[in-house]
């Protein structure tokens, strides 16, 4: 009777240890599965998703490049020629209201990239909207000559 109790007590202790090991192993297994699924999802992105990311990468322009382009083009729109200096000459401080943008000369949709500073130019926002993704500076200038506003396009 006494020895029977002793054995029962001993096997209880082993049972607890075995249960703990199983629980820890289960937790580790769950963590591994979750980690693997996360990695799989990262690599198993669709073709469209990869293309979108690639385009987003080429669209990106570094802030330092942006400033360099604006300095190089002397804060002047390369299509219509409006500039900060011109507006400031009309009225002190008016140039600050000119919204200048850095444009991809060859658009991202046509394979251009924002990494090449020679593919970037300073445009006012109106000319940039007119230009869109498919027109050249010359084509936009012709639209302006004909008096066609960007709102008439597309
Ligand atoms: Zn312009």
PDB file of N, CA, C and O in Angstrom, residues 6-65:
ATOM      1  N   UNK A   6       3.723   5.757  -3.228  1.00  0.00           N
ATOM      2  CA  UNK A   6       5.006   6.351  -3.616  1.00  0.00           C
ATOM      3  C   UNK A   6       5.138   6.393  -5.144  1.00  0.00           C
ATOM      4  O   UNK A   6       5.512   7.415  -5.728  1.00  0.00           O
ATOM      5  N   UNK A   7       4.758   5.287  -5.768  1.00  0.00           N
ATOM      6  CA  UNK A   7       4.857   5.197  -7.242  1.00  0.00           C
ATOM      7  C   UNK A   7       3.905   6.216  -7.893  1.00  0.00           C
ATOM      8  O   UNK A   7       4.269   6.908  -8.839  1.00  0.00           O
ATOM      9  N   UNK A   8       2.682   6.317  -7.339  1.00  0.00           N
ATOM     10  CA  UNK A   8       1.702   7.254  -7.888  1.00  0.00           C
ATOM     11  C   UNK A   8       2.240   8.688  -7.840  1.00  0.00           C
ATOM     12  O   UNK A   8       2.159   9.417  -8.834  1.00  0.00           O
ATOM     13  N   UNK A   9       2.812   9.034  -6.682  1.00  0.00           N
ATOM     14  CA  UNK A   9       3.390  10.369  -6.528  1.00  0.00           C
ATOM     15  C   UNK A   9       4.481  10.603  -7.541  1.00  0.00           C
ATOM     16  O   UNK A   9       4.510  11.637  -8.208  1.00  0.00           O
ATOM     17  N   UNK A  10       5.343   9.607  -7.733  1.00  0.00           N
ATOM     18  CA  UNK A  10       6.436   9.728  -8.700  1.00  0.00           C
ATOM     19  C   UNK A  10       5.940   9.911 -10.119  1.00  0.00           C
ATOM     20  O   UNK A  10       6.390  10.799 -10.825  1.00  0.00           O
ATOM     21  N   UNK A  11       4.960   9.145 -10.533  1.00  0.00           N
ATOM     22  CA  UNK A  11       4.466   9.241 -11.908  1.00  0.00           C
ATOM     23  C   UNK A  11       3.721  10.561 -12.135  1.00  0.00           C
ATOM     24  O   UNK A  11       3.706  11.086 -13.251  1.00  0.00           O
ATOM     25  N   UNK A  12       3.115  11.157 -11.074  1.00  0.00           N
ATOM     26  CA  UNK A  12       2.487  12.471 -11.182  1.00  0.00           C
ATOM     27  C   UNK A  12       3.524  13.517 -11.567  1.00  0.00           C
ATOM     28  O   UNK A  12       3.287  14.350 -12.459  1.00  0.00           O
ATOM     29  N   UNK A  13       4.677  13.442 -10.882  1.00  0.00           N
ATOM     30  CA  UNK A  13       5.759  14.396 -11.175  1.00  0.00           C
ATOM     31  C   UNK A  13       6.222  14.282 -12.616  1.00  0.00           C
ATOM     32  O   UNK A  13       6.349  15.283 -13.318  1.00  0.00           O
ATOM     33  N   UNK A  14       6.387  13.062 -13.063  1.00  0.00           N
ATOM     34  CA  UNK A  14       6.821  12.840 -14.457  1.00  0.00           C
ATOM     35  C   UNK A  14       5.767  13.361 -15.424  1.00  0.00           C
ATOM     36  O   UNK A  14       6.080  14.007 -16.409  1.00  0.00           O
ATOM     37  N   UNK A  15       4.486  13.118 -15.084  1.00  0.00           N
ATOM     38  CA  UNK A  15       3.392  13.560 -15.951  1.00  0.00           C
ATOM     39  C   UNK A  15       3.421  15.083 -16.133  1.00  0.00           C
ATOM     40  O   UNK A  15       3.279  15.586 -17.244  1.00  0.00           O
ATOM     41  N   UNK A  16       3.657  15.795 -15.003  1.00  0.00           N
ATOM     42  CA  UNK A  16       3.703  17.264 -15.089  1.00  0.00           C
ATOM     43  C   UNK A  16       4.848  17.711 -15.996  1.00  0.00           C
ATOM     44  O   UNK A  16       4.676  18.572 -16.849  1.00  0.00           O
ATOM     45  N   UNK A  17       6.027  17.079 -15.818  1.00  0.00           N
ATOM     46  CA  UNK A  17       7.197  17.441 -16.650  1.00  0.00           C
ATOM     47  C   UNK A  17       6.899  17.165 -18.121  1.00  0.00           C
ATOM     48  O   UNK A  17       7.142  18.011 -18.989  1.00  0.00           O
ATOM     49  N   UNK A  18       6.331  15.971 -18.395  1.00  0.00           N
ATOM     50  CA  UNK A  18       5.999  15.615 -19.789  1.00  0.00           C
ATOM     51  C   UNK A  18       4.990  16.606 -20.361  1.00  0.00           C
ATOM     52  O   UNK A  18       5.146  17.078 -21.492  1.00  0.00           O
ATOM     53  N   UNK A  19       3.973  16.976 -19.555  1.00  0.00           N
ATOM     54  CA  UNK A  19       2.952  17.922 -20.012  1.00  0.00           C
ATOM     55  C   UNK A  19       3.587  19.269 -20.342  1.00  0.00           C
ATOM     56  O   UNK A  19       3.282  19.874 -21.377  1.00  0.00           O
ATOM     57  N   UNK A  20       4.502  19.741 -19.481  1.00  0.00           N
ATOM     58  CA  UNK A  20       5.178  21.015 -19.713  1.00  0.00           C
ATOM     59  C   UNK A  20       5.984  20.974 -21.009  1.00  0.00           C
ATOM     60  O   UNK A  20       5.939  21.900 -21.818  1.00  0.00           O
ATOM     61  N   UNK A  21       6.721  19.855 -21.198  1.00  0.00           N
ATOM     62  CA  UNK A  21       7.536  19.713 -22.422  1.00  0.00           C
ATOM     63  C   UNK A  21       6.643  19.756 -23.659  1.00  0.00           C
ATOM     64  O   UNK A  21       6.954  20.423 -24.644  1.00  0.00           O
ATOM     65  N   UNK A  22       5.497  19.035 -23.576  1.00  0.00           N
ATOM     66  CA  UNK A  22       4.572  19.018 -24.731  1.00  0.00           C
ATOM     67  C   UNK A  22       4.038  20.428 -25.004  1.00  0.00           C
ATOM     68  O   UNK A  22       3.989  20.879 -26.154  1.00  0.00           O
ATOM     69  N   UNK A  23       3.675  21.150 -23.929  1.00  0.00           N
ATOM     70  CA  UNK A  23       3.129  22.507 -24.106  1.00  0.00           C
ATOM     71  C   UNK A  23       4.184  23.424 -24.740  1.00  0.00           C
ATOM     72  O   UNK A  23       3.908  24.161 -25.695  1.00  0.00           O
ATOM     73  N   UNK A  24       5.429  23.350 -24.221  1.00  0.00           N
ATOM     74  CA  UNK A  24       6.505  24.196 -24.779  1.00  0.00           C
ATOM     75  C   UNK A  24       6.761  23.841 -26.239  1.00  0.00           C
ATOM     76  O   UNK A  24       6.898  24.718 -27.091  1.00  0.00           O
ATOM     77  N   UNK A  25       6.775  22.515 -26.520  1.00  0.00           N
ATOM     78  CA  UNK A  25       6.998  22.085 -27.910  1.00  0.00           C
ATOM     79  C   UNK A  25       5.884  22.601 -28.807  1.00  0.00           C
ATOM     80  O   UNK A  25       6.134  23.050 -29.932  1.00  0.00           O
ATOM     81  N   UNK A  26       4.633  22.555 -28.304  1.00  0.00           N
ATOM     82  CA  UNK A  26       3.497  23.018 -29.096  1.00  0.00           C
ATOM     83  C   UNK A  26       3.625  24.521 -29.376  1.00  0.00           C
ATOM     84  O   UNK A  26       3.389  24.987 -30.496  1.00  0.00           O
ATOM     85  N   UNK A  27       4.016  25.294 -28.346  1.00  0.00           N
ATOM     86  CA  UNK A  27       4.180  26.744 -28.523  1.00  0.00           C
ATOM     87  C   UNK A  27       5.262  27.030 -29.573  1.00  0.00           C
ATOM     88  O   UNK A  27       5.074  27.843 -30.473  1.00  0.00           O
ATOM     89  N   UNK A  28       6.397  26.314 -29.472  1.00  0.00           N
ATOM     90  CA  UNK A  28       7.485  26.496 -30.445  1.00  0.00           C
ATOM     91  C   UNK A  28       7.015  26.152 -31.858  1.00  0.00           C
ATOM     92  O   UNK A  28       7.319  26.870 -32.813  1.00  0.00           O
ATOM     93  N   UNK A  29       6.235  25.076 -31.977  1.00  0.00           N
ATOM     94  CA  UNK A  29       5.727  24.641 -33.283  1.00  0.00           C
ATOM     95  C   UNK A  29       4.825  25.721 -33.885  1.00  0.00           C
ATOM     96  O   UNK A  29       4.947  26.061 -35.062  1.00  0.00           O
ATOM     97  N   UNK A  30       3.937  26.257 -33.033  1.00  0.00           N
ATOM     98  CA  UNK A  30       3.024  27.319 -33.507  1.00  0.00           C
ATOM     99  C   UNK A  30       3.830  28.526 -33.978  1.00  0.00           C
ATOM    100  O   UNK A  30       3.574  29.083 -35.046  1.00  0.00           O
ATOM    101  N   UNK A  31       4.837  28.921 -33.198  1.00  0.00           N
ATOM    102  CA  UNK A  31       5.670  30.065 -33.577  1.00  0.00           C
ATOM    103  C   UNK A  31       6.376  29.814 -34.903  1.00  0.00           C
ATOM    104  O   UNK A  31       6.458  30.703 -35.759  1.00  0.00           O
ATOM    105  N   UNK A  32       6.884  28.575 -35.087  1.00  0.00           N
ATOM    106  CA  UNK A  32       7.579  28.245 -36.333  1.00  0.00           C
ATOM    107  C   UNK A  32       6.626  28.327 -37.518  1.00  0.00           C
ATOM    108  O   UNK A  32       6.972  28.868 -38.564  1.00  0.00           O
ATOM    109  N   UNK A  33       5.414  27.770 -37.342  1.00  0.00           N
ATOM    110  CA  UNK A  33       4.428  27.780 -38.437  1.00  0.00           C
ATOM    111  C   UNK A  33       4.056  29.215 -38.793  1.00  0.00           C
ATOM    112  O   UNK A  33       4.018  29.600 -39.968  1.00  0.00           O
ATOM    113  N   UNK A  34       3.811  30.048 -37.761  1.00  0.00           N
ATOM    114  CA  UNK A  34       3.446  31.446 -37.997  1.00  0.00           C
ATOM    115  C   UNK A  34       4.582  32.167 -38.728  1.00  0.00           C
ATOM    116  O   UNK A  34       4.368  32.876 -39.704  1.00  0.00           O
ATOM    117  N   UNK A  35       5.818  31.934 -38.262  1.00  0.00           N
ATOM    118  CA  UNK A  35       6.981  32.567 -38.886  1.00  0.00           C
ATOM    119  C   UNK A  35       7.145  32.139 -40.324  1.00  0.00           C
ATOM    120  O   UNK A  35       7.389  32.951 -41.204  1.00  0.00           O
ATOM    121  N   UNK A  36       6.953  30.850 -40.596  1.00  0.00           N
ATOM    122  CA  UNK A  36       7.099  30.339 -41.960  1.00  0.00           C
ATOM    123  C   UNK A  36       6.039  30.936 -42.869  1.00  0.00           C
ATOM    124  O   UNK A  36       6.326  31.360 -43.980  1.00  0.00           O
ATOM    125  N   UNK A  37       4.801  30.976 -42.369  1.00  0.00           N
ATOM    126  CA  UNK A  37       3.705  31.540 -43.179  1.00  0.00           C
ATOM    127  C   UNK A  37       3.995  33.001 -43.528  1.00  0.00           C
ATOM    128  O   UNK A  37       3.770  33.434 -44.649  1.00  0.00           O
ATOM    129  N   UNK A  38       4.513  33.750 -42.553  1.00  0.00           N
ATOM    130  CA  UNK A  38       4.835  35.163 -42.769  1.00  0.00           C
ATOM    131  C   UNK A  38       5.874  35.304 -43.872  1.00  0.00           C
ATOM    132  O   UNK A  38       5.729  36.096 -44.795  1.00  0.00           O
ATOM    133  N   UNK A  39       6.935  34.460 -43.781  1.00  0.00           N
ATOM    134  CA  UNK A  39       8.001  34.516 -44.795  1.00  0.00           C
ATOM    135  C   UNK A  39       7.458  34.127 -46.150  1.00  0.00           C
ATOM    136  O   UNK A  39       7.771  34.738 -47.156  1.00  0.00           O
ATOM    137  N   UNK A  40       6.616  33.087 -46.176  1.00  0.00           N
ATOM    138  CA  UNK A  40       6.048  32.606 -47.425  1.00  0.00           C
ATOM    139  C   UNK A  40       5.225  33.694 -48.096  1.00  0.00           C
ATOM    140  O   UNK A  40       5.329  33.940 -49.293  1.00  0.00           O
ATOM    141  N   UNK A  41       4.417  34.388 -47.273  1.00  0.00           N
ATOM    142  CA  UNK A  41       3.584  35.460 -47.826  1.00  0.00           C
ATOM    143  C   UNK A  41       4.462  36.564 -48.402  1.00  0.00           C
ATOM    144  O   UNK A  41       4.121  37.193 -49.391  1.00  0.00           O
ATOM    145  N   UNK A  42       5.614  36.803 -47.748  1.00  0.00           N
ATOM    146  CA  UNK A  42       6.499  37.872 -48.216  1.00  0.00           C
ATOM    147  C   UNK A  42       7.069  37.559 -49.585  1.00  0.00           C
ATOM    148  O   UNK A  42       7.206  38.420 -50.428  1.00  0.00           O
ATOM    149  N   UNK A  43       7.421  36.257 -49.792  1.00  0.00           N
ATOM    150  CA  UNK A  43       8.041  35.883 -51.060  1.00  0.00           C
ATOM    151  C   UNK A  43       7.022  35.511 -52.120  1.00  0.00           C
ATOM    152  O   UNK A  43       7.295  35.594 -53.299  1.00  0.00           O
ATOM    153  N   UNK A  44       5.846  35.094 -51.665  1.00  0.00           N
ATOM    154  CA  UNK A  44       4.857  34.591 -52.596  1.00  0.00           C
ATOM    155  C   UNK A  44       3.886  35.689 -53.025  1.00  0.00           C
ATOM    156  O   UNK A  44       2.692  35.477 -53.097  1.00  0.00           O
ATOM    157  N   UNK A  45       4.404  36.915 -53.321  1.00  0.00           N
ATOM    158  CA  UNK A  45       3.529  37.997 -53.764  1.00  0.00           C
ATOM    159  C   UNK A  45       3.217  37.797 -55.235  1.00  0.00           C
ATOM    160  O   UNK A  45       4.007  37.228 -55.982  1.00  0.00           O
ATOM    161  N   UNK A  46       2.066  38.287 -55.632  1.00  0.00           N
ATOM    162  CA  UNK A  46       1.619  38.071 -57.009  1.00  0.00           C
ATOM    163  C   UNK A  46       2.444  38.898 -57.983  1.00  0.00           C
ATOM    164  O   UNK A  46       3.148  39.820 -57.601  1.00  0.00           O
ATOM    165  N   UNK A  47       2.333  38.556 -59.244  1.00  0.00           N
ATOM    166  CA  UNK A  47       3.078  39.240 -60.304  1.00  0.00           C
ATOM    167  C   UNK A  47       2.684  40.730 -60.335  1.00  0.00           C
ATOM    168  O   UNK A  47       3.536  41.602 -60.485  1.00  0.00           O
ATOM    169  N   UNK A  48       1.377  41.001 -60.210  1.00  0.00           N
ATOM    170  CA  UNK A  48       0.881  42.383 -60.246  1.00  0.00           C
ATOM    171  C   UNK A  48       1.472  43.178 -59.091  1.00  0.00           C
ATOM    172  O   UNK A  48       1.909  44.314 -59.263  1.00  0.00           O
ATOM    173  N   UNK A  49       1.470  42.531 -57.911  1.00  0.00           N
ATOM    174  CA  UNK A  49       2.003  43.191 -56.709  1.00  0.00           C
ATOM    175  C   UNK A  49       3.470  43.556 -56.914  1.00  0.00           C
ATOM    176  O   UNK A  49       3.899  44.665 -56.616  1.00  0.00           O
ATOM    177  N   UNK A  50       4.233  42.603 -57.489  1.00  0.00           N
ATOM    178  CA  UNK A  50       5.665  42.837 -57.699  1.00  0.00           C
ATOM    179  C   UNK A  50       5.862  43.993 -58.684  1.00  0.00           C
ATOM    180  O   UNK A  50       6.702  44.857 -58.501  1.00  0.00           O
ATOM    181  N   UNK A  51       5.023  44.009 -59.725  1.00  0.00           N
ATOM    182  CA  UNK A  51       5.098  45.064 -60.738  1.00  0.00           C
ATOM    183  C   UNK A  51       4.796  46.423 -60.097  1.00  0.00           C
ATOM    184  O   UNK A  51       5.481  47.415 -60.353  1.00  0.00           O
ATOM    185  N   UNK A  52       3.753  46.429 -59.236  1.00  0.00           N
ATOM    186  CA  UNK A  52       3.364  47.676 -58.560  1.00  0.00           C
ATOM    187  C   UNK A  52       4.521  48.189 -57.712  1.00  0.00           C
ATOM    188  O   UNK A  52       4.824  49.373 -57.710  1.00  0.00           O
ATOM    189  N   UNK A  53       5.168  47.264 -56.976  1.00  0.00           N
ATOM    190  CA  UNK A  53       6.278  47.666 -56.103  1.00  0.00           C
ATOM    191  C   UNK A  53       7.435  48.189 -56.938  1.00  0.00           C
ATOM    192  O   UNK A  53       8.096  49.146 -56.564  1.00  0.00           O
ATOM    193  N   UNK A  54       7.664  47.526 -58.089  1.00  0.00           N
ATOM    194  CA  UNK A  54       8.746  47.931 -58.966  1.00  0.00           C
ATOM    195  C   UNK A  54       8.486  49.345 -59.490  1.00  0.00           C
ATOM    196  O   UNK A  54       9.376  50.191 -59.489  1.00  0.00           O
ATOM    197  N   UNK A  55       7.246  49.592 -59.932  1.00  0.00           N
ATOM    198  CA  UNK A  55       6.878  50.915 -60.445  1.00  0.00           C
ATOM    199  C   UNK A  55       7.012  51.963 -59.351  1.00  0.00           C
ATOM    200  O   UNK A  55       7.554  53.043 -59.573  1.00  0.00           O
ATOM    201  N   UNK A  56       6.553  51.603 -58.130  1.00  0.00           N
ATOM    202  CA  UNK A  56       6.657  52.541 -57.009  1.00  0.00           C
ATOM    203  C   UNK A  56       8.116  52.881 -56.752  1.00  0.00           C
ATOM    204  O   UNK A  56       8.455  54.021 -56.453  1.00  0.00           O
ATOM    205  N   UNK A  57       9.000  51.869 -56.892  1.00  0.00           N
ATOM    206  CA  UNK A  57      10.425  52.087 -56.685  1.00  0.00           C
ATOM    207  C   UNK A  57      11.005  53.038 -57.709  1.00  0.00           C
ATOM    208  O   UNK A  57      11.828  53.884 -57.389  1.00  0.00           O
ATOM    209  N   UNK A  58      10.551  52.894 -58.974  1.00  0.00           N
ATOM    210  CA  UNK A  58      11.095  53.750 -60.023  1.00  0.00           C
ATOM    211  C   UNK A  58      10.500  55.148 -59.959  1.00  0.00           C
ATOM    212  O   UNK A  58      11.090  56.108 -60.415  1.00  0.00           O
ATOM    213  N   UNK A  59       9.288  55.263 -59.378  1.00  0.00           N
ATOM    214  CA  UNK A  59       8.630  56.558 -59.270  1.00  0.00           C
ATOM    215  C   UNK A  59       9.309  57.424 -58.207  1.00  0.00           C
ATOM    216  O   UNK A  59       9.293  58.649 -58.280  1.00  0.00           O
ATOM    217  N   UNK A  60       9.906  56.765 -57.231  1.00  0.00           N
ATOM    218  CA  UNK A  60      10.471  57.476 -56.090  1.00  0.00           C
ATOM    219  C   UNK A  60      11.608  58.416 -56.516  1.00  0.00           C
ATOM    220  O   UNK A  60      12.453  58.054 -57.319  1.00  0.00           O
ATOM    221  N   UNK A  61      11.579  59.620 -55.956  1.00  0.00           N
ATOM    222  CA  UNK A  61      12.658  60.585 -56.204  1.00  0.00           C
ATOM    223  C   UNK A  61      13.225  60.983 -54.850  1.00  0.00           C
ATOM    224  O   UNK A  61      12.480  61.347 -53.945  1.00  0.00           O
ATOM    225  N   UNK A  62      14.547  60.898 -54.722  1.00  0.00           N
ATOM    226  CA  UNK A  62      15.174  61.293 -53.451  1.00  0.00           C
ATOM    227  C   UNK A  62      15.009  62.790 -53.229  1.00  0.00           C
ATOM    228  O   UNK A  62      15.058  63.575 -54.179  1.00  0.00           O
ATOM    229  N   UNK A  63      14.813  63.187 -51.975  1.00  0.00           N
ATOM    230  CA  UNK A  63      14.603  64.603 -51.649  1.00  0.00           C
ATOM    231  C   UNK A  63      15.808  65.432 -52.094  1.00  0.00           C
ATOM    232  O   UNK A  63      15.655  66.521 -52.642  1.00  0.00           O
ATOM    233  N   UNK A  64      17.017  64.883 -51.914  1.00  0.00           N
ATOM    234  CA  UNK A  64      18.222  65.615 -52.316  1.00  0.00           C
ATOM    235  C   UNK A  64      18.223  65.836 -53.834  1.00  0.00           C
ATOM    236  O   UNK A  64      18.603  66.911 -54.312  1.00  0.00           O
ATOM    237  N   UNK A  65      17.767  64.811 -54.603  1.00  0.00           N
ATOM    238  CA  UNK A  65      17.692  64.948 -56.062  1.00  0.00           C
ATOM    239  C   UNK A  65      16.653  65.993 -56.441  1.00  0.00           C
ATOM    240  O   UNK A  65      16.861  66.777 -57.362  1.00  0.00           O
TER     241      UNK A  65
END
